[in-house]
Amino acid sequence: MSGRGHEEGLKDLTLLGNQNTKYAFNYAPEVLEAVDNLHSNRDYFVKFNCPEFTSLCPLTNQPDFATMYISYIPDKKIVESKSLKLYLFSFRNHGDFHEDCVNIIMNDLIKLLDCRYIEVWGKFTPRGGISIDPWCNYGRPGTKYEEMANYRLMNHDLNPEKIDNR
Amino acid sequence: MSGRGHEEGLKDLTLLGNQNTKYAFNYAPEVLEAVDNLHSNRDYFVKFNCPEFTSLCPLTNQPDFATMYISYIPDKKIVESKSLKLYLFSFRNHGDFHEDCVNIIMNDLIKLLDCRYIEVWGKFTPRGGISIDPWCNYGRPGTKYEEMANYRLMNHDLNPEKIDNR
Amino acid sequence: MSGRGHEEGLKDLTLLGNQNTKYAFNYAPEVLEAVDNLHSNRDYFVKFNCPEFTSLCPLTNQPDFATMYISYIPDKKIVESKSLKLYLFSFRNHGDFHEDCVNIIMNDLIKLLDCRYIEVWGKFTPRGGISIDPWCNYGRPGTKYEEMANYRLMNHDLNPEKIDNR
Amino acid sequence: MSGRGHEEGLKDLTLLGNQNTKYAFNYAPEVLEAVDNLHSNRDYFVKFNCPEFTSLCPLTNQPDFATMYISYIPDKKIVESKSLKLYLFSFRNHGDFHEDCVNIIMNDLIKLLDCRYIEVWGKFTPRGGISIDPWCNYGRPGTKYEEMANYRLMNHDLNPEKIDNR
Amino acid sequence: MSGRGHEEGLKDLTLLGNQNTKYAFNYAPEVLEAVDNLHSNRDYFVKFNCPEFTSLCPLTNQPDFATMYISYIPDKKIVESKSLKLYLFSFRNHGDFHEDCVNIIMNDLIKLLDCRYIEVWGKFTPRGGISIDPWCNYGRPGTKYEEMANYRLMNHDLNPEKIDNR
Amino acid sequence: MSGRGHEEGLKDLTLLGNQNTKYAFNYAPEVLEAVDNLHSNRDYFVKFNCPEFTSLCPLTNQPDFATMYISYIPDKKIVESKSLKLYLFSFRNHGDFHEDCVNIIMNDLIKLLDCRYIEVWGKFTPRGGISIDPWCNYGRPGTKYEEMANYRLMNHDLNPEKIDNR
Amino acid sequence: MSGRGHEEGLKDLTLLGNQNTKYAFNYAPEVLEAVDNLHSNRDYFVKFNCPEFTSLCPLTNQPDFATMYISYIPDKKIVESKSLKLYLFSFRNHGDFHEDCVNIIMNDLIKLLDCRYIEVWGKFTPRGGISIDPWCNYGRPGTKYEEMANYRLMNHDLNPEKIDNR
Amino acid sequence: MSGRGHEEGLKDLTLLGNQNTKYAFNYAPEVLEAVDNLHSNRDYFVKFNCPEFTSLCPLTNQPDFATMYISYIPDKKIVESKSLKLYLFSFRNHGDFHEDCVNIIMNDLIKLLDCRYIEVWGKFTPRGGISIDPWCNYGRPGTKYEEMANYRLMNHDLNPEKIDNR
Amino acid sequence: MSGRGHEEGLKDLTLLGNQNTKYAFNYAPEVLEAVDNLHSNRDYFVKFNCPEFTSLCPLTNQPDFATMYISYIPDKKIVESKSLKLYLFSFRNHGDFHEDCVNIIMNDLIKLLDCRYIEVWGKFTPRGGISIDPWCNYGRPGTKYEEMANYRLMNHDLNPEKIDNR
Amino acid sequence: MSGRGHEEGLKDLTLLGNQNTKYAFNYAPEVLEAVDNLHSNRDYFVKFNCPEFTSLCPLTNQPDFATMYISYIPDKKIVESKSLKLYLFSFRNHGDFHEDCVNIIMNDLIKLLDCRYIEVWGKFTPRGGISIDPWCNYGRPGTKYEEMANYRLMNHDLNPEKIDNR
Ligand SMILES: [Ca+2]
Ligand SMILES: [Ca+2]
Ligand SMILES: [Ca+2]
Ligand SMILES: [Ca+2]
Ligand SMILES: [Ca+2]
Ligand SMILES: [Ca+2]
Ligand SMILES: [Ca+2]
Ligand SMILES: [Ca+2]
Ligand SMILES: [Ca+2]
Ligand SMILES: [Ca+2]
Ligand SMILES: [Ca+2]
Ligand SMILES: [Ca+2]
Ligand SMILES: [Ca+2]
Ligand SMILES: [Ca+2]
Ligand SMILES: [Ca+2]
Ligand SMILES: [Ca+2]
């Protein structure tokens, strides 16, 4: 089989293809792993669609549910998707406001990847007839990606989706 | 449970998790409550999707129905969502034109939050075969958010949704 | 203009085209009005789609929202739609469980119309992540419409719609 | 060009391909025309989807709008579609209740075609937040098509479409 | 009931809540009425979704059908929606090309409201397999709204909707 | 407020409107509560749409996610929806196959309600490119509801929804 | 490569994999080819979705467009799909009414396959605002498939799709 | 009937309302006709949605099918839609690559109308599992419309539609 | 963790949770594995949605793609889903007609499970503008499930989905 | 037949219309072929929608599935679509990360076509509940197309599609 080989950042992966996966259900940013970006000569986007996010309300302990959309421009590293899965699962028994969850996820990925640009959008299911969709983004300070972050903030969600709670 | 604790702006909340909630059905902006924004170092958006808005026609007293989309960039405070629910419910016996409702909601949230940017879109059900969708926005005067408000006004609703009243 | 004239059950209507409409917001079955069915020689269906139903929770007083689907086979009378609108609006400050609302609406229409067959489906918005959709039906006892009611109960909702609360 | 020729019921058509078409806007059942059914050895369905129906409210004179779905099993004749278009346009200044319109259309087509089976479904746009969808059908009395009509009445609209007036 | 009162531009309305509404079916721009804009300190959009537009072909007299989307930024006045309904109904027996209808509607609303910005999009049903969707806009000459009109023209319909005539 | 009062089965409810709700995350059928069915003279359906179901894989401990559709004909009791929410949340740390979950939920509701008829459909998100949707039903043995269960089994899912894993 | 080999009815195919395909644009039923049905011990359905059907109006010569849905239970033979494509293309310059096209297609396939059961549904694009969808079916006379044809006729199109000509 | 009269560019039309329409099925740009633009004081868009386009593959002669979206800003002339229909029908027996068809159509309309701006998007059905959607545009050289063309090229199709070949 | 334990048919599973999974790409029915059905006292359905099926054309070797829908009523055994995934992957280099694939899959699952009832629907992507959707089913001979199979054949696909190849 | 002839870059094509097509299932960029661009005087887009992409995971060998969207502005050459199909099929047994596949495809097309601008978006099906959608683009260095690439990167995916893995 041709393609990406073990010499290209795969040899240090501990999770992908490992059968003894442990699922931590308390906030565990340490499970995140990265592999080499083979195309760092170029700006390009990687988007993760994550419809299986769940956390707890910090005041009532009631479960919350969301779809997380994570999109970023890598620099030297790309995040390995199985480790991202485990990281997101680790919010399962973690209590925080919706606004906090998206900011924390973005902060942890910036720390892991030192990526050029990143944005995170959480779309939660409603409580009391209202749903909350926080969105945050980041561009590496002092670079063109910081301007890009400002530009994308300014253009965020100009065509909001229709929501009827059904 | 890890996450946002009581020291972080939760201790003054009177509504979330309170079983003796009173539902006011006459315009009651005083029910709105805010909590600390833990990420004020960053510009980010919070959107509320509110498909359960109802008010009255000021001339005929007939009930009107809408979905309200409220989206803002917080500064020091974020609005607590249960208090937002109660505030929106307080329009239940309030009579005003559709155009007035969205402007009043935005004014009240600016007063509560002194937010950096906010926009409100009401999408009402039709009367006489025509539906009305007013949209207003605001950026803090004299800041880049004022320019952002102008920019988003100029780009508002360039891809209008299909409506057939069914 | 050709078509249905005043001699055909229209002369007693008090609501349609009347500008001084009063909106009662407490349960008012007496506002319902009927007109003559000009096609009683034939079984046919009339369906009302009513997406603007709202009532209150009997325990917490919190507003509930639903779309009501009402479908019936008339006998001598058909319900006048403006009076149906006023009747449904009269649940605005009425407190009852979802299961009760659909049964009460059906009972009141049977009383008004003595129709051959009727069914009512309420599809409510979620509370606590769960939405409730009660459905009831009725066929005039001792007639083929009673069998029809049994048959349609047995075949009810075999293809449930997809619900994701968004 | 191969296919249906003038000997097969086309020679008496007055409308199809005629440039001097007159559009009557008052109820004109006489414009309906039929051609020979070349497949009367077989039961088969023909459905017309007609989203451009408009009539007037008999009391207020206000325009109403509907999509008409007409479906039938022909016997000796099939209705020519341009004449059906003109017939439906002739309701433009005609005032009648929604329930009456569907019954009248079905009666006129039975008279024209003496078809084996027919059904008509009108789906109107809402007034006062409520839309009305009357449905009627007919099977030739004393034949298996009469049973078919009963069967299809009993199975009518078991999966009602979602309506939200937008 | 709190909210907009009679002192705020409602006292001169002749149509809303009036039972003796007359429906003119020949072009009648004089039926348009306006009320005070209570929020003229701010630029905001009002959109009307109008799926019940019908006119005639100027050459063949055949009825045409469209959904009109009208969106504007008010200055001192907002258009009263019942009068807009009556105005649009007045095209019922008016013959004009699709391109003309949208321009005429926009011209009449500019004359009524002297609004800051306005755009009108007509989406017609197909004839001969082709549907036509004209769109026009206007910004008050010599103001920033004129630039806005140019900008929105340049960005018009970059994501055209899928059309298959079904 | 009119409507269902405390004498009608509400006085024993421990959960609805109670602020000290505890969320059990291990299988807890004992949290289920019921109230009186005020319409037991009639067969009617109550459906719950529950898109927030999550459990664990019994072998790997990995979280699973599903939408549960629960539909039943009550006899003397109806299930209180807040207790149903808590019950479904109690699968959060429970490990079982998808096929087992739907059968267990149905068994527990039969035990609570002794309902006439019930069906449960779980629609899970995919693992390894395949999603699993188990469906079970039950009619009270020796009654017409047992036949109804057989009939609905035979007619189950004749129009399967389109799935593309996106 | 495992699977169906040349001994199983493939050796006589003249079209599949043949580069010198000729496209006849006048009705050419002779291009149809069949292969052995390897599962004739069992009743099963094969459906063809054919959105690229076009023919001509027999009176005006104007092109018509349709999607053909062909579904059948084979006996000894199944139709080879490339030959079906060529057959349907051969209507390109053929003039016939919509009702005739579906009946002719079904007749030709019955002649080719002597299948147990077959049905054909043509869904055409609108002319003059009306679209026509003829549907015919057939079960081998004197067998249970004839009853099946009657049953499916009786149950045909009980949930008609929404059509708005856009 | 009020509206556009014969003095306004209609008198030279040879096709609209003419019953003896000839359908050319070989490329015939000469059938295109134009009428006066009554609103040339203003920039506005006219869009044609054309789902009934068919041509031939230049190498294999196999029919191709597309929906053509044509959108332009007129100067002195607008294209008459019946002539556009005939022009597009004339590709029926014309062989060309998809990329060529959209460029040719645009060239012909520029020649006819000398319009200010125009764009053409062809969306073809798949061959071998791949569909091709060429898009071209044009702004009058040396004017602001040339810049507009560049701008719209740069912003073309930023939100591509989902395609699954079903 | 509560729930299904190793004593209940899990101990013999060789694939689920095993990291050394081998992917066979030539038809390998031997990879299928089953576990105990804990609810064999009851008839219930299990459906697998499998959008990642691919095989080869037996004549041209070209890849084909389909979504497989597999639905069955288990008896003593249920199929383990990871083994089903591997089995379906094993068609990757297998050449067979669409009609053969669905029959082979069903035969193999009957052999593995001796299930009470099963049906398989393959929905393939188009070749030459036509897509093929074969559907087969089976009920255990001599039982009520055989009648069920006949019944579901007779009611198969009465509401075919819309296909436009895009 | 009029249209593109053999003198216009077709004579060197080896694949289109060739019956002896070989399908390579290991990465084979050499199968790509190009034809002359007849419209190189103009910038225009060509988009390929490719829902039948499949490759292997480089670590586990498990098949992956994606829809590839490829859009480019040609210079002297356009890619011939049958050769593109064969090229994409050649990833069938190739192992690489999703992020690598899109970059490799883009690199190969740049090498073949020396196009002015190109972008590639891969939308994969989920593994472990998460799907990955990498997107890359390129503008010819030192030209306006390089700026265009930056601009389109900055505006990429501002309206992400809704994903729920079903
Ligand atoms: Ca809620
Ligand atoms: Ca929704
Ligand atoms: Ca209305
Ligand atoms: Ca709609
Ligand atoms: Ca909720
Ligand atoms: Ca939804
Ligand atoms: Ca709707
Ligand atoms: Ca459509
Ligand atoms: Ca998965
Ligand atoms: Ca999907
Ligand atoms: Ca038409
Ligand atoms: Ca449509
Ligand atoms: Ca194809
Ligand atoms: Ca699609
Ligand atoms: Ca499609
Ligand atoms: Ca989806």
mmCIF file with all atom_site columns, N, CA and C in Angstrom, chain C residues 1-4 6 10 16 39 42 44-45 47-49 51 69 85 148 151-152 159, chain D residues 61 94-96 100 103 106-107 128-129 131-135 153-157 163:
data_model
loop_
_atom_site.group_PDB
_atom_site.id
_atom_site.type_symbol
_atom_site.label_atom_id
_atom_site.label_alt_id
_atom_site.label_comp_id
_atom_site.label_asym_id
_atom_site.label_entity_id
_atom_site.label_seq_id
_atom_site.pdbx_PDB_ins_code
_atom_site.Cartn_x
_atom_site.Cartn_y
_atom_site.Cartn_z
_atom_site.occupancy
_atom_site.B_iso_or_equiv
_atom_site.pdbx_formal_charge
_atom_site.auth_seq_id
_atom_site.auth_comp_id
_atom_site.auth_asym_id
_atom_site.auth_atom_id
_atom_site.pdbx_PDB_model_num
ATOM 1   N N  . MET C 1 1   ? -70.024 38.220 -8.479  1.00 0.00 ? 1   MET C N  1
ATOM 2   C CA . MET C 1 1   ? -69.255 37.049 -8.051  1.00 0.00 ? 1   MET C CA 1
ATOM 3   C C  . MET C 1 1   ? -70.172 35.878 -7.810  1.00 0.00 ? 1   MET C C  1
ATOM 4   N N  . SER C 1 2   ? -69.912 34.788 -8.503  1.00 0.00 ? 2   SER C N  1
ATOM 5   C CA . SER C 1 2   ? -70.690 33.576 -8.315  1.00 0.00 ? 2   SER C CA 1
ATOM 6   C C  . SER C 1 2   ? -70.268 32.884 -7.032  1.00 0.00 ? 2   SER C C  1
ATOM 7   N N  . GLY C 1 3   ? -70.836 31.731 -6.752  1.00 0.00 ? 3   GLY C N  1
ATOM 8   C CA . GLY C 1 3   ? -70.390 30.937 -5.600  1.00 0.00 ? 3   GLY C CA 1
ATOM 9   C C  . GLY C 1 3   ? -71.354 30.960 -4.439  1.00 0.00 ? 3   GLY C C  1
ATOM 10  N N  . ARG C 1 4   ? -70.898 30.443 -3.276  1.00 0.00 ? 4   ARG C N  1
ATOM 11  C CA . ARG C 1 4   ? -71.714 30.290 -2.073  1.00 0.00 ? 4   ARG C CA 1
ATOM 12  C C  . ARG C 1 4   ? -72.313 31.640 -1.669  1.00 0.00 ? 4   ARG C C  1
ATOM 13  N N  . HIS C 1 6   ? -75.426 34.041 0.661   1.00 0.00 ? 6   HIS C N  1
ATOM 14  C CA . HIS C 1 6   ? -75.845 34.216 2.057   1.00 0.00 ? 6   HIS C CA 1
ATOM 15  C C  . HIS C 1 6   ? -76.912 33.233 2.468   1.00 0.00 ? 6   HIS C C  1
ATOM 16  N N  . LEU C 1 10  ? -74.368 31.334 5.609   1.00 0.00 ? 10  LEU C N  1
ATOM 17  C CA . LEU C 1 10  ? -73.430 32.401 5.947   1.00 0.00 ? 10  LEU C CA 1
ATOM 18  C C  . LEU C 1 10  ? -74.065 33.493 6.797   1.00 0.00 ? 10  LEU C C  1
ATOM 19  N N  . LEU C 1 16  ? -66.581 36.233 10.800  1.00 0.00 ? 16  LEU C N  1
ATOM 20  C CA . LEU C 1 16  ? -65.842 36.415 9.550   1.00 0.00 ? 16  LEU C CA 1
ATOM 21  C C  . LEU C 1 16  ? -66.180 37.775 8.940   1.00 0.00 ? 16  LEU C C  1
ATOM 22  N N  . HIS C 1 39  ? -72.056 19.736 0.883   1.00 0.00 ? 39  HIS C N  1
ATOM 23  C CA . HIS C 1 39  ? -71.669 18.497 0.199   1.00 0.00 ? 39  HIS C CA 1
ATOM 24  C C  . HIS C 1 39  ? -71.832 17.295 1.113   1.00 0.00 ? 39  HIS C C  1
ATOM 25  N N  . ARG C 1 42  ? -71.665 13.410 0.495   1.00 0.00 ? 42  ARG C N  1
ATOM 26  C CA . ARG C 1 42  ? -70.362 12.791 0.232   1.00 0.00 ? 42  ARG C CA 1
ATOM 27  C C  . ARG C 1 42  ? -69.497 12.825 1.500   1.00 0.00 ? 42  ARG C C  1
ATOM 28  N N  . TYR C 1 44  ? -65.999 13.580 2.850   1.00 0.00 ? 44  TYR C N  1
ATOM 29  C CA . TYR C 1 44  ? -64.734 14.184 2.447   1.00 0.00 ? 44  TYR C CA 1
ATOM 30  C C  . TYR C 1 44  ? -64.057 14.769 3.683   1.00 0.00 ? 44  TYR C C  1
ATOM 31  N N  . PHE C 1 45  ? -62.762 14.989 3.548   1.00 0.00 ? 45  PHE C N  1
ATOM 32  C CA . PHE C 1 45  ? -61.973 15.459 4.685   1.00 0.00 ? 45  PHE C CA 1
ATOM 33  C C  . PHE C 1 45  ? -61.734 16.963 4.593   1.00 0.00 ? 45  PHE C C  1
ATOM 34  N N  . LYS C 1 47  ? -58.977 19.501 6.544   1.00 0.00 ? 47  LYS C N  1
ATOM 35  C CA . LYS C 1 47  ? -57.869 19.554 7.513   1.00 0.00 ? 47  LYS C CA 1
ATOM 36  C C  . LYS C 1 47  ? -57.494 20.991 7.823   1.00 0.00 ? 47  LYS C C  1
ATOM 37  N N  . PHE C 1 48  ? -57.299 21.281 9.105   1.00 0.00 ? 48  PHE C N  1
ATOM 38  C CA . PHE C 1 48  ? -56.774 22.576 9.533   1.00 0.00 ? 48  PHE C CA 1
ATOM 39  C C  . PHE C 1 48  ? -55.359 22.396 10.053  1.00 0.00 ? 48  PHE C C  1
ATOM 40  N N  . ASN C 1 49  ? -54.429 23.173 9.520   1.00 0.00 ? 49  ASN C N  1
ATOM 41  C CA . ASN C 1 49  ? -53.059 23.221 10.030  1.00 0.00 ? 49  ASN C CA 1
ATOM 42  C C  . ASN C 1 49  ? -52.923 24.471 10.903  1.00 0.00 ? 49  ASN C C  1
ATOM 43  N N  . PRO C 1 51  ? -50.326 26.204 13.320  1.00 0.00 ? 51  PRO C N  1
ATOM 44  C CA . PRO C 1 51  ? -49.002 26.237 13.965  1.00 0.00 ? 51  PRO C CA 1
ATOM 45  C C  . PRO C 1 51  ? -48.884 27.266 15.091  1.00 0.00 ? 51  PRO C C  1
ATOM 46  N N  . TYR C 1 69  ? -52.883 19.807 14.316  1.00 0.00 ? 69  TYR C N  1
ATOM 47  C CA . TYR C 1 69  ? -53.433 19.346 13.044  1.00 0.00 ? 69  TYR C CA 1
ATOM 48  C C  . TYR C 1 69  ? -54.800 18.737 13.327  1.00 0.00 ? 69  TYR C C  1
ATOM 49  N N  . LYS C 1 85  ? -59.983 29.767 14.881  1.00 0.00 ? 85  LYS C N  1
ATOM 50  C CA . LYS C 1 85  ? -58.812 30.540 15.302  1.00 0.00 ? 85  LYS C CA 1
ATOM 51  C C  . LYS C 1 85  ? -59.028 31.142 16.696  1.00 0.00 ? 85  LYS C C  1
ATOM 52  N N  . MET C 1 148 ? -63.614 3.087  11.107  1.00 0.00 ? 148 MET C N  1
ATOM 53  C CA . MET C 1 148 ? -62.576 3.925  10.500  1.00 0.00 ? 148 MET C CA 1
ATOM 54  C C  . MET C 1 148 ? -61.632 4.467  11.571  1.00 0.00 ? 148 MET C C  1
ATOM 55  N N  . TYR C 1 151 ? -59.344 1.754  12.627  1.00 0.00 ? 151 TYR C N  1
ATOM 56  C CA . TYR C 1 151 ? -58.373 1.478  11.572  1.00 0.00 ? 151 TYR C CA 1
ATOM 57  C C  . TYR C 1 151 ? -57.268 2.538  11.553  1.00 0.00 ? 151 TYR C C  1
ATOM 58  N N  . ARG C 1 152 ? -57.663 3.778  11.670  1.00 0.00 ? 152 ARG C N  1
ATOM 59  C CA . ARG C 1 152 ? -56.663 4.851  11.621  1.00 0.00 ? 152 ARG C CA 1
ATOM 60  C C  . ARG C 1 152 ? -55.820 4.893  12.899  1.00 0.00 ? 152 ARG C C  1
ATOM 61  N N  . ASN C 1 159 ? -44.781 6.167  10.039  1.00 0.00 ? 159 ASN C N  1
ATOM 62  C CA . ASN C 1 159 ? -43.533 6.770  9.565   1.00 0.00 ? 159 ASN C CA 1
ATOM 63  C C  . ASN C 1 159 ? -43.227 8.029  10.357  1.00 0.00 ? 159 ASN C C  1
ATOM 64  N N  . ASN D 1 61  ? -64.405 38.862 -0.205  1.00 0.00 ? 61  ASN D N  1
ATOM 65  C CA . ASN D 1 61  ? -63.864 39.116 -1.546  1.00 0.00 ? 61  ASN D CA 1
ATOM 66  C C  . ASN D 1 61  ? -62.330 39.054 -1.599  1.00 0.00 ? 61  ASN D C  1
ATOM 67  N N  . HIS D 1 94  ? -64.017 34.056 -8.856  1.00 0.00 ? 94  HIS D N  1
ATOM 68  C CA . HIS D 1 94  ? -65.130 33.291 -8.305  1.00 0.00 ? 94  HIS D CA 1
ATOM 69  C C  . HIS D 1 94  ? -65.002 33.230 -6.789  1.00 0.00 ? 94  HIS D C  1
ATOM 70  N N  . GLY D 1 95  ? -66.111 33.465 -6.076  1.00 0.00 ? 95  GLY D N  1
ATOM 71  C CA . GLY D 1 95  ? -66.056 33.445 -4.615  1.00 0.00 ? 95  GLY D CA 1
ATOM 72  C C  . GLY D 1 95  ? -66.674 32.186 -4.044  1.00 0.00 ? 95  GLY D C  1
ATOM 73  N N  . ASP D 1 96  ? -65.892 31.432 -3.285  1.00 0.00 ? 96  ASP D N  1
ATOM 74  C CA . ASP D 1 96  ? -66.435 30.230 -2.645  1.00 0.00 ? 96  ASP D CA 1
ATOM 75  C C  . ASP D 1 96  ? -65.515 29.800 -1.513  1.00 0.00 ? 96  ASP D C  1
ATOM 76  N N  . ASP D 1 100 ? -65.897 24.182 -0.727  1.00 0.00 ? 100 ASP D N  1
ATOM 77  C CA . ASP D 1 100 ? -66.738 24.136 -1.923  1.00 0.00 ? 100 ASP D CA 1
ATOM 78  C C  . ASP D 1 100 ? -65.898 23.980 -3.193  1.00 0.00 ? 100 ASP D C  1
ATOM 79  N N  . ASN D 1 103 ? -64.889 20.396 -4.089  1.00 0.00 ? 103 ASN D N  1
ATOM 80  C CA . ASN D 1 103 ? -66.039 19.575 -4.478  1.00 0.00 ? 103 ASN D CA 1
ATOM 81  C C  . ASN D 1 103 ? -66.547 19.952 -5.870  1.00 0.00 ? 103 ASN D C  1
ATOM 82  N N  . MET D 1 106 ? -64.201 18.620 -8.588  1.00 0.00 ? 106 MET D N  1
ATOM 83  C CA . MET D 1 106 ? -64.380 17.180 -8.783  1.00 0.00 ? 106 MET D CA 1
ATOM 84  C C  . MET D 1 106 ? -65.686 16.885 -9.523  1.00 0.00 ? 106 MET D C  1
ATOM 85  N N  . ASN D 1 107 ? -66.747 17.577 -9.146  1.00 0.00 ? 107 ASN D N  1
ATOM 86  C CA . ASN D 1 107 ? -68.027 17.351 -9.836  1.00 0.00 ? 107 ASN D CA 1
ATOM 87  C C  . ASN D 1 107 ? -67.900 17.634 -11.331 1.00 0.00 ? 107 ASN D C  1
ATOM 88  N N  . GLY D 1 128 ? -55.180 34.134 9.074   1.00 0.00 ? 128 GLY D N  1
ATOM 89  C CA . GLY D 1 128 ? -55.265 34.159 10.534  1.00 0.00 ? 128 GLY D CA 1
ATOM 90  C C  . GLY D 1 128 ? -54.466 33.049 11.183  1.00 0.00 ? 128 GLY D C  1
ATOM 91  N N  . GLY D 1 129 ? -53.411 32.588 10.505  1.00 0.00 ? 129 GLY D N  1
ATOM 92  C CA . GLY D 1 129 ? -52.520 31.589 11.094  1.00 0.00 ? 129 GLY D CA 1
ATOM 93  C C  . GLY D 1 129 ? -52.952 30.158 10.862  1.00 0.00 ? 129 GLY D C  1
ATOM 94  N N  . SER D 1 131 ? -54.291 27.227 7.982   1.00 0.00 ? 131 SER D N  1
ATOM 95  C CA . SER D 1 131 ? -54.543 26.878 6.589   1.00 0.00 ? 131 SER D CA 1
ATOM 96  C C  . SER D 1 131 ? -55.517 25.702 6.539   1.00 0.00 ? 131 SER D C  1
ATOM 97  N N  . ILE D 1 132 ? -56.270 25.659 5.457   1.00 0.00 ? 132 ILE D N  1
ATOM 98  C CA . ILE D 1 132 ? -57.320 24.648 5.290   1.00 0.00 ? 132 ILE D CA 1
ATOM 99  C C  . ILE D 1 132 ? -57.009 23.806 4.059   1.00 0.00 ? 132 ILE D C  1
ATOM 100 N N  . ASP D 1 133 ? -57.079 22.481 4.211   1.00 0.00 ? 133 ASP D N  1
ATOM 101 C CA . ASP D 1 133 ? -56.765 21.553 3.117   1.00 0.00 ? 133 ASP D CA 1
ATOM 102 C C  . ASP D 1 133 ? -57.914 20.560 2.903   1.00 0.00 ? 133 ASP D C  1
ATOM 103 N N  . PRO D 1 134 ? -58.937 20.906 2.168   1.00 0.00 ? 134 PRO D N  1
ATOM 104 C CA . PRO D 1 134 ? -60.026 19.939 1.939   1.00 0.00 ? 134 PRO D CA 1
ATOM 105 C C  . PRO D 1 134 ? -59.636 18.912 0.871   1.00 0.00 ? 134 PRO D C  1
ATOM 106 N N  . TRP D 1 135 ? -60.158 17.697 1.041   1.00 0.00 ? 135 TRP D N  1
ATOM 107 C CA . TRP D 1 135 ? -59.873 16.577 0.144   1.00 0.00 ? 135 TRP D CA 1
ATOM 108 C C  . TRP D 1 135 ? -61.154 15.806 -0.090  1.00 0.00 ? 135 TRP D C  1
ATOM 109 N N  . LEU D 1 153 ? -60.436 6.934  1.226   1.00 0.00 ? 153 LEU D N  1
ATOM 110 C CA . LEU D 1 153 ? -60.901 7.856  2.269   1.00 0.00 ? 153 LEU D CA 1
ATOM 111 C C  . LEU D 1 153 ? -60.372 7.404  3.628   1.00 0.00 ? 153 LEU D C  1
ATOM 112 N N  . MET D 1 154 ? -60.487 6.122  3.892   1.00 0.00 ? 154 MET D N  1
ATOM 113 C CA . MET D 1 154 ? -60.089 5.570  5.196   1.00 0.00 ? 154 MET D CA 1
ATOM 114 C C  . MET D 1 154 ? -58.579 5.709  5.417   1.00 0.00 ? 154 MET D C  1
ATOM 115 N N  . ASN D 1 155 ? -57.824 5.710  4.329   1.00 0.00 ? 155 ASN D N  1
ATOM 116 C CA . ASN D 1 155 ? -56.373 5.803  4.415   1.00 0.00 ? 155 ASN D CA 1
ATOM 117 C C  . ASN D 1 155 ? -55.839 7.194  4.099   1.00 0.00 ? 155 ASN D C  1
ATOM 118 N N  . HIS D 1 156 ? -56.729 8.157  3.998   1.00 0.00 ? 156 HIS D N  1
ATOM 119 C CA . HIS D 1 156 ? -56.307 9.489  3.574   1.00 0.00 ? 156 HIS D CA 1
ATOM 120 C C  . HIS D 1 156 ? -55.397 10.168 4.597   1.00 0.00 ? 156 HIS D C  1
ATOM 121 N N  . ASP D 1 157 ? -54.257 10.670 4.135   1.00 0.00 ? 157 ASP D N  1
ATOM 122 C CA . ASP D 1 157 ? -53.414 11.616 4.882   1.00 0.00 ? 157 ASP D CA 1
ATOM 123 C C  . ASP D 1 157 ? -52.969 11.052 6.231   1.00 0.00 ? 157 ASP D C  1
ATOM 124 N N  . ILE D 1 163 ? -46.353 21.701 8.768   1.00 0.00 ? 163 ILE D N  1
ATOM 125 C CA . ILE D 1 163 ? -46.727 23.055 8.350   1.00 0.00 ? 163 ILE D CA 1
ATOM 126 C C  . ILE D 1 163 ? -46.283 24.037 9.422   1.00 0.00 ? 163 ILE D C  1
#
